[in-house]
Amino acid sequence: MTDRSGVRDEDAFDVAAMDSWLHTQLTDLPDGLPSVEQFTKGASNLTYRLDYPDRSLVLRRPPAGTKAASAHDMGREVHVLEHLAGPYPYVPTVRAYCTDESVIGSSFYVMDYLDGTILRPDNSYVLTPDSSADVGRVYVDRWADLHSVDFQAAGLA
C-alpha cells in the first residue's frame, strides 16, 4: 500500500510554473516536468512527491481556502528544518523556498525526498516481534536525539 496517489483536483497546482521557478533555484535539476503524486495522509499542509529523472523531491504548501494566519506558515517549517539540519541529521535538506504566491497560488518549499516507511494504524505494514523491537528502539533513539538538540545553539529559541 502506498501513501501517495494522483493529485486531488482541489489540491492541484501549476506544475509547469513551479518547475520553471524551481529551475531558477536549482541549477542541477533535469529538464522536463516532474511526475507528481500527492501524499494522501497526514494533516495540515499538503505534501507532494516530485519525481524527476534520477531525483525525487518533496513539495509542501498550505491548503487552499481561508485559514488562520499562522496555521500554515511555510517559513516556520523551513526555519525549523534548516536549523535542525546540523545538530539533527535526520531531517531532509530544504532546497528552495518560494514566498511568491503568484507561482502556484501560495508559498511553498521543496526539500529532498527521504525514502522510508510510514507506520499507519491501517496495518499496511506488518510488524514481526523482531521488527517491532527494532522500530521501538529507533523511535526512542530518534526522539532522544531530537530532544538532546540544544535549541538555543541551533537558533530555535
N, CA and C of each residue as an Amber inpcrd file, in Angstrom:
protein
   471
   0.8540000  -1.1870000   0.0000000   0.0000000   0.0000000   0.0000000
   0.8940000   1.2420000   0.0000000   0.5330000   2.2100000  -0.7840000
   1.3060000   3.4490000  -0.8470000   0.5300000   4.5840000  -0.1850000
   1.2650000   5.5380000   0.3080000   0.6560000   6.7260000   0.9050000
   0.5370000   7.8500000  -0.1150000   0.6800000   7.5070000  -1.4150000
   0.6110000   8.5230000  -2.4530000  -0.4080000   8.1290000  -3.5050000
  -0.9580000   9.1590000  -4.1540000  -1.8960000   8.9330000  -5.2500000
  -1.7570000  10.1050000  -6.2110000  -2.5950000  10.1010000  -7.2330000
  -2.6490000  11.2630000  -8.1050000  -3.0560000  12.4880000  -7.3060000
  -2.8180000  13.6400000  -7.8380000  -3.1500000  14.8870000  -7.1470000
  -4.6590000  15.0960000  -7.1910000  -5.2470000  15.3410000  -6.0200000
  -6.6840000  15.6210000  -5.9440000  -6.9690000  16.9400000  -6.6720000
  -8.0980000  17.0060000  -7.3590000  -8.4500000  18.2060000  -8.1330000
  -8.3550000  19.4770000  -7.2960000  -8.8710000  19.4330000  -6.0820000
  -8.8930000  20.6370000  -5.2410000  -7.5070000  21.0290000  -4.7310000
  -6.5240000  20.1290000  -4.8760000  -5.1630000  20.3950000  -4.3980000
  -4.1630000  20.5550000  -5.5410000  -4.6640000  20.6040000  -6.7770000
  -3.7820000  20.7150000  -7.9430000  -3.1060000  22.0840000  -7.9650000
  -1.9510000  22.1310000  -8.5940000  -1.2310000  23.3930000  -8.7750000
  -0.5730000  23.3690000 -10.1500000  -0.0930000  24.5050000 -10.5800000
   0.5180000  24.6430000 -11.8900000   1.9440000  24.0690000 -11.8450000
   2.0630000  22.8200000 -12.2630000   3.3530000  22.1250000 -12.2020000
   4.3870000  22.8210000 -13.0860000   3.9720000  23.2820000 -14.2620000
   4.9060000  23.9560000 -15.1620000   5.4440000  25.2450000 -14.5410000
   4.5820000  26.0170000 -13.8820000   5.0250000  27.2550000 -13.2330000
   5.9740000  26.9450000 -12.0800000   5.6370000  25.9300000 -11.2930000
   6.5140000  25.5230000 -10.1920000   7.8620000  25.0720000 -10.7310000
   7.8430000  24.2380000 -11.7720000   9.0710000  23.7120000 -12.3610000
   9.9440000  24.8400000 -12.9200000   9.3240000  25.7980000 -13.5900000
  10.0600000  26.9280000 -14.1410000  10.7490000  27.7080000 -13.0230000
  10.0170000  27.9870000 -11.9370000  10.5950000  28.6970000 -10.7980000
  11.7030000  27.8650000 -10.1630000  11.4600000  26.5690000  -9.9860000
  12.4270000  25.7030000  -9.3150000  13.7350000  25.6280000 -10.1020000
  13.6390000  25.6690000 -11.4250000  14.8540000  25.6630000 -12.2390000
  15.6960000  26.9300000 -12.0310000  15.0990000  28.0200000 -11.5750000
  15.8830000  29.2180000 -11.2630000  16.6230000  29.0600000  -9.9410000
  16.1920000  28.0990000  -9.1290000  16.7920000  27.8870000  -7.8110000
  17.7940000  26.7340000  -7.7880000  17.5230000  25.7110000  -8.5730000
  18.3590000  24.5130000  -8.5890000  18.9530000  24.3340000  -9.9780000
  20.2070000  24.6410000 -10.1280000  20.8390000  24.5980000 -11.4440000
  21.1010000  23.1790000 -11.9250000  21.0610000  22.2070000 -11.0230000
  21.3420000  20.8220000 -11.4130000  20.0770000  20.0030000 -11.6550000
  18.9410000  20.6560000 -11.7200000  17.6720000  19.9640000 -11.9280000
  17.5420000  19.5280000 -13.3830000  17.1460000  18.2760000 -13.6390000
  16.9850000  17.8280000 -15.0280000  15.8890000  18.6200000 -15.7510000
  16.0060000  18.7070000 -17.0710000  14.9660000  19.3470000 -17.8830000
  13.7260000  18.4590000 -17.9070000  12.5940000  19.0750000 -18.1430000
  11.3390000  18.3300000 -18.2340000  10.5510000  18.4120000 -16.9390000
   9.2480000  18.3180000 -17.0820000   8.3740000  18.3870000 -15.9160000
   8.4510000  17.1080000 -15.1010000   8.3400000  17.2360000 -13.7840000
   8.3450000  16.0370000 -12.9560000   6.9790000  15.3620000 -12.9790000
   6.9500000  14.0860000 -12.6630000   5.6660000  13.4620000 -12.3580000
   5.3530000  13.8560000 -10.9140000   4.0750000  14.0060000 -10.6100000
   3.6770000  14.4970000  -9.2940000   2.6620000  13.5440000  -8.6870000
   2.9060000  13.1620000  -7.4440000   1.9510000  12.3920000  -6.6530000
   1.7030000  13.1450000  -5.3610000   0.5210000  12.9970000  -4.8240000
   0.1750000  13.6500000  -3.5680000   0.1750000  12.6230000  -2.4570000
   0.7710000  12.9820000  -1.3260000   0.6690000  12.1230000  -0.1510000
  -0.7640000  12.2310000   0.3520000  -1.4010000  11.0950000   0.5420000
  -2.8270000  11.0670000   0.8250000  -3.1660000  11.1970000   2.3000000
  -2.1930000  10.9830000   3.1490000  -2.4790000  11.0470000   4.5800000
  -1.5990000  12.1020000   5.2120000  -1.8870000  12.3820000   6.4370000
  -1.1680000  13.4350000   7.1210000  -2.1460000  14.5540000   7.4130000
  -1.6550000  15.5590000   8.0710000  -2.5450000  16.6390000   8.4810000
  -1.9520000  17.9790000   8.0810000  -2.7890000  18.9560000   8.0520000
  -2.4130000  20.3480000   7.8740000  -1.9360000  20.6570000   6.4600000
  -0.6360000  20.7750000   6.2480000  -0.1390000  21.2040000   4.9480000
  -0.1330000  20.0680000   3.9340000  -0.2510000  20.4330000   2.6730000
  -0.2920000  19.4590000   1.5850000   1.1250000  19.0720000   1.1940000
   1.3080000  17.8050000   0.8650000   2.6320000  17.2780000   0.5710000
   2.5840000  16.4840000  -0.7290000   3.5490000  16.7430000  -1.6100000
   3.6070000  16.1190000  -2.9310000   5.0140000  15.5700000  -3.1720000
   5.0810000  14.4630000  -3.8660000   6.3740000  13.9460000  -4.3240000
   6.5520000  14.3730000  -5.7710000   7.7080000  14.9570000  -6.0720000
   8.0700000  15.3910000  -7.4180000   9.1590000  14.4500000  -7.9130000
   8.8750000  13.7020000  -8.9590000   9.8590000  12.7690000  -9.4970000
  10.4180000  13.2700000 -10.8260000  11.6940000  13.6340000 -10.7780000
  12.4720000  13.9540000 -11.9610000  13.3240000  12.7220000 -12.2730000
  13.8700000  12.6230000 -13.4720000  14.7830000  11.5100000 -13.7300000
  15.9430000  11.5430000 -12.7250000  16.1420000  10.4680000 -12.0100000
  17.2520000  10.3210000 -11.0570000  17.1970000  11.2640000  -9.8570000
  16.0460000  11.8760000  -9.5900000  15.9530000  12.7610000  -8.4180000
  14.5080000  12.9000000  -7.9760000  14.2810000  12.6600000  -6.6990000
  12.9460000  12.8490000  -6.1250000  13.0130000  13.9460000  -5.0780000
  12.0090000  14.7900000  -5.1120000  11.9030000  15.9030000  -4.1830000
  10.5050000  15.8920000  -3.5780000  10.3160000  16.6890000  -2.5440000
   9.0160000  16.8330000  -1.9010000   8.6620000  18.3060000  -1.8660000
   7.4280000  18.6230000  -2.2240000   6.9140000  19.9890000  -2.1600000
   5.8760000  20.0430000  -1.0510000   5.9610000  21.0760000  -0.2180000
   4.9730000  21.3010000   0.8430000   4.3670000  22.6760000   0.6490000
   3.0510000  22.7490000   0.8270000   2.3480000  24.0290000   0.7130000
   1.0800000  23.9620000   1.5420000   0.5120000  25.1270000   1.8780000
  -0.7420000  25.1300000   2.6330000  -1.9270000  24.7810000   1.7380000
  -3.0040000  24.3160000   2.3390000  -4.2110000  24.0590000   1.5590000
  -4.8400000  25.3740000   1.1110000  -5.6770000  25.2890000   0.0810000
  -6.3960000  26.4740000  -0.3910000  -7.4750000  26.8440000   0.6170000
  -7.9610000  28.0510000   0.5120000  -9.0800000  28.4750000   1.3440000
  -8.6510000  29.3320000   2.5120000  -9.6300000  29.7130000   3.3090000
  -9.4070000  30.5670000   4.4630000  -8.7420000  29.7700000   5.5700000
  -7.7440000  30.3750000   6.1840000  -7.0290000  29.7170000   7.2700000
  -6.4770000  30.7650000   8.2280000  -6.1960000  30.3290000   9.4300000
  -5.5840000  31.2260000  10.4060000  -4.2120000  31.6390000   9.8840000
  -3.8300000  32.8770000  10.1350000  -2.6040000  33.4360000   9.5700000
  -1.3640000  32.5980000   9.8740000  -1.2490000  32.0550000  11.0640000
  -0.0390000  31.3160000  11.4250000  -0.1970000  29.8000000  11.3250000
  -1.3650000  29.3360000  10.9090000  -1.6250000  27.8940000  10.9140000
  -0.8100000  27.1350000   9.8810000  -0.4540000  27.7490000   8.7880000
   0.2330000  27.0580000   7.6970000   1.4640000  27.8480000   7.2580000
   2.2970000  28.1830000   8.2110000   3.4520000  29.0450000   7.9810000
   4.6070000  28.2480000   7.3720000   4.7500000  28.3420000   6.0530000
   5.8170000  27.6260000   5.3650000   7.1910000  28.1060000   5.8360000
   7.3100000  29.4060000   6.0940000   8.5810000  29.9520000   6.5670000
   9.0040000  29.3440000   7.8910000   8.0460000  29.0950000   8.7720000
   8.3550000  28.4720000  10.0640000   8.8690000  27.0510000   9.8550000
   8.2190000  26.2880000   8.9680000   8.6870000  24.9280000   8.6930000
  10.1110000  24.9560000   8.1430000  10.3640000  25.8480000   7.1860000
  11.6960000  25.9510000   6.5880000  12.7240000  26.3220000   7.6570000
  12.3850000  27.2850000   8.4920000  13.2910000  27.7320000   9.5570000
  13.6760000  26.5680000  10.4690000  12.6910000  25.8010000  10.8980000
  12.9620000  24.6710000  11.8020000  13.8170000  23.6210000  11.0970000
  13.4440000  23.2410000   9.8750000  14.2200000  22.2280000   9.1530000
  15.6620000  22.6710000   8.9280000  15.8530000  23.9110000   8.5020000
  17.2070000  24.3930000   8.2270000  18.0500000  24.4680000   9.4960000
  17.4350000  24.8400000  10.6060000  18.1990000  24.9580000  11.8440000
  18.4370000  23.6110000  12.5340000  17.5910000  22.6440000  12.2670000
  17.8140000  21.3090000  12.8210000  18.8310000  20.5010000  12.0090000
  19.0230000  20.8680000  10.7590000  19.8350000  20.0590000   9.8380000
  21.2390000  19.7710000  10.3680000  21.8570000  20.6940000  11.0420000
  23.2030000  20.4450000  11.5700000  23.2130000  19.5050000  12.7630000
  22.5180000  19.8710000  13.8270000  22.5820000  19.0320000  15.0270000
  21.7180000  17.7750000  14.9850000  20.8040000  17.6890000  14.0550000
  19.9070000  16.5320000  13.9620000  19.8540000  16.0950000  12.5010000
  20.6760000  15.1250000  12.1210000  20.8550000  14.7910000  10.7060000
  19.7140000  14.0030000  10.0600000  18.6080000  13.8510000  10.7330000
  17.5090000  13.0340000  10.1990000  16.4190000  13.8550000   9.5290000
  16.6940000  15.1110000   9.2400000  15.7260000  15.9450000   8.5320000
  16.1740000  16.1060000   7.0810000  15.2240000  16.2450000   6.1740000
  15.5990000  16.4520000   4.7690000  16.1760000  17.8480000   4.5670000
  17.0040000  17.9670000   3.5520000  17.5780000  19.2600000   3.2010000
  16.5610000  20.0620000   2.4050000  16.3110000  21.2830000   2.8530000
  15.4380000  22.1970000   2.1150000  16.2470000  22.7340000   0.9430000
  15.7060000  22.6020000  -0.2710000  16.4110000  23.0250000  -1.4800000
  15.9550000  24.3860000  -1.9950000  14.7030000  24.7530000  -1.7340000
  14.1970000  26.0320000  -2.2370000  12.9490000  26.4210000  -1.4570000
  12.7920000  27.7170000  -1.2400000  11.6210000  28.2440000  -0.5450000
  11.0810000  29.4110000  -1.3630000   9.8070000  29.3340000  -1.7260000
   9.1790000  30.3550000  -2.5650000   8.1010000  31.0960000  -1.7820000
   8.2590000  32.3950000  -1.6570000   7.2470000  33.2200000  -0.9940000
   6.3680000  33.9590000  -1.9980000   6.6770000  33.8140000  -3.2720000
   5.9140000  34.4740000  -4.3380000   4.6590000  33.6450000  -4.6380000
   3.5370000  34.0760000  -4.1090000   2.2930000  33.3180000  -4.2510000
   1.7770000  33.2900000  -5.6850000   2.3350000  34.1170000  -6.5590000
   1.8860000  34.0960000  -7.9580000   2.3720000  32.8480000  -8.6950000
   3.3330000  32.1310000  -8.1380000   3.8800000  30.9480000  -8.8200000
   2.8480000  29.8220000  -8.8310000   2.3480000  29.4090000  -7.6420000
   1.3530000  28.3260000  -7.6010000   0.1470000  28.6670000  -6.7260000
   0.0270000  29.9260000  -6.3100000  -1.1310000  30.3300000  -5.5180000
  -0.8960000  30.3530000  -4.0220000   0.2910000  29.9870000  -3.5810000
   0.6540000  30.0200000  -2.1660000   2.1650000  29.9480000  -2.0610000
   2.6680000  30.2250000  -0.8790000   4.0850000  29.9690000  -0.6510000
   4.2780000  28.4540000  -0.6040000   5.4980000  28.0170000  -0.8250000
   5.7970000  26.5830000  -0.7700000   7.2940000  26.4040000  -0.6110000
   7.6810000  25.1940000  -0.2350000   9.1020000  24.8740000  -0.2550000
   9.3030000  23.4770000  -0.8130000  10.5360000  23.2440000  -1.2550000
  10.9100000  21.9670000  -1.8490000  12.1040000  21.4390000  -1.0680000
  12.0360000  20.1700000  -0.7090000  13.1110000  19.5360000   0.0440000
  13.4210000  18.1770000  -0.5670000  14.5320000  17.5990000  -0.1370000
  14.8860000  16.2650000  -0.5970000  13.8340000  15.2640000  -0.1440000
  13.6260000  14.2420000  -0.9530000  12.7590000  13.1300000  -0.5790000
  13.6160000  12.1150000   0.1620000  13.1670000  11.6960000   1.3360000
  13.8470000  10.6540000   2.0980000  12.9920000   9.4040000   2.0520000
  13.5550000   8.3360000   1.5530000  12.8240000   7.0820000   1.4460000
  12.6860000   6.4600000   2.8310000  11.5470000   5.8960000   3.0990000
  11.3170000   5.2380000   4.3810000   9.9020000   4.7100000   4.4610000
   9.5950000   4.1180000   5.5800000   8.2760000   3.5560000   5.8210000
   7.5440000   4.4130000   6.8360000   6.3170000   4.7610000   6.5160000
   5.4650000   5.4840000   7.4550000   4.5220000   4.4570000   8.0650000
   4.6440000   4.2780000   9.3510000   3.7720000   3.3160000  10.0190000
   2.4080000   3.9430000  10.2380000   1.3760000   3.2560000   9.8170000
  -0.0010000   3.7290000   9.9210000  -0.8280000   2.7070000  10.6850000
  -1.8840000   3.1390000  11.3250000  -2.7240000   2.1940000  12.0790000
  -3.5860000   1.2900000  11.1960000  -3.4910000   1.4380000   9.8750000
  -4.3310000   0.6360000   8.9810000  -3.7030000  -0.7110000   8.6110000
  -2.6320000  -1.0930000   9.3140000  -1.9650000  -2.3870000   9.1050000
  -1.3620000  -2.5420000   7.7050000  -0.9850000  -1.4550000   7.0830000
  -0.3770000  -1.5540000   5.7670000   1.0650000  -2.0610000   5.8520000
   1.6290000  -2.0620000   7.0210000   2.9800000  -2.5640000   7.2360000
   2.9000000  -3.5640000   8.3820000   3.2990000  -4.7910000   8.1280000
   3.1900000  -5.8420000   9.1340000   4.4720000  -5.8950000   9.9530000
   4.3210000  -5.7560000  11.2490000   5.4530000  -5.8310000  12.1590000
   5.5620000  -7.2330000  12.7400000   6.7700000  -7.7520000  12.7600000
   7.0520000  -9.0040000  13.4410000   7.5610000  -8.6590000  14.8350000
   7.6880000  -9.6290000  15.7080000   8.2590000  -9.3150000  17.0340000
   9.6520000  -8.6660000  16.9310000  10.4950000  -9.1700000  16.0170000
  11.8330000  -8.5830000  15.8720000  11.7820000  -7.1780000  15.2950000
  10.9740000  -6.9860000  14.2400000  10.9110000  -5.6530000  13.6420000
  10.2320000  -4.6640000  14.5830000   9.2870000  -5.1250000  15.3970000
   8.6490000  -4.2440000  16.3890000   9.6790000  -3.7330000  17.3860000
  10.5440000  -4.6230000  17.8250000  11.5930000  -4.2170000  18.7710000
  12.5450000  -3.2190000  18.1150000  12.9120000  -3.4780000  16.8480000
  13.8070000  -2.5650000  16.1190000  13.1650000  -1.1880000  15.9480000
  11.9030000  -1.1810000  15.5290000  11.1890000   0.0890000  15.3360000
  11.1070000   0.8470000  16.6630000  10.7940000   0.1560000  17.7200000
  10.7020000   0.7950000  19.0310000  12.0160000   1.4220000  19.4600000
  13.1180000   0.6900000  19.2650000  14.4370000   1.2200000  19.6320000
  14.7900000   2.4590000  18.8040000  14.5930000   2.3760000  17.4980000
  14.9260000   3.5120000  16.6280000  14.0420000   4.7110000  16.9650000
  12.7590000   4.4670000  17.1960000  11.8220000   5.5410000  17.5370000
  12.2890000   6.2800000  18.7940000  12.5970000   5.5250000  19.8400000
  13.0360000   6.1380000  21.0920000  14.3840000   6.8370000  20.9000000
  15.2930000   6.2020000  20.1670000  16.6050000   6.8190000  19.9280000
  16.4790000   8.1380000  19.1770000  15.6350000   8.1880000  18.1480000
  15.4880000   9.4260000  17.3720000  14.8410000  10.5240000  18.2160000
  13.8420000  10.1740000  19.0100000  13.2380000  11.1650000  19.9020000
  14.2650000  11.6760000  20.9090000  15.0730000  10.7760000  21.4530000
  16.1200000  11.1980000  22.3850000  17.1220000  12.1030000  21.6770000
  17.5210000  11.7420000  20.4480000  18.4350000  12.5910000  19.6710000
  17.8350000  13.9780000  19.4540000  16.5680000  14.0210000  19.0560000
  15.9030000  15.3020000  18.7960000  15.8360000  16.1480000  20.0710000
  15.4860000  15.5150000  21.1680000  15.3500000  16.2690000  22.4190000
  16.6880000  16.6160000  23.0630000  17.7680000  16.0690000  22.5420000
  19.0860000  16.4510000  23.0550000  19.6790000  17.6270000  22.2670000
  19.0070000  18.0550000  21.2020000  19.4750000  19.2150000  20.4410000
  19.3700000  20.4570000  21.3220000  20.4450000  21.2130000  21.3980000
  20.4420000  22.4840000  22.1130000  19.7100000  23.4870000  21.2310000
  18.4230000  23.6930000  21.5180000  17.5980000  24.5260000  20.6450000
  18.0910000  25.9510000  20.5540000  18.6920000  26.4430000  21.6170000
  19.2200000  27.8190000  21.5520000  20.4340000  27.8870000  20.6400000
  21.3410000  26.9370000  20.7710000  22.5270000  26.9090000  19.8990000
  22.1310000  26.6740000  18.4550000  21.0260000  25.9610000  18.2190000
  20.5640000  25.6910000  16.8630000  19.8010000  26.8620000  16.2550000
  19.5710000  27.9100000  17.0220000  18.8600000  29.0760000  16.5010000
  17.3520000  28.9250000  16.5450000  16.8680000  28.0880000  17.4710000
  15.4200000  27.8230000  17.5490000  14.7910000  28.3620000  18.8270000
  15.4710000  29.2900000  19.4980000  14.9380000  29.8390000  20.7490000
  13.6770000  30.6480000  20.4970000
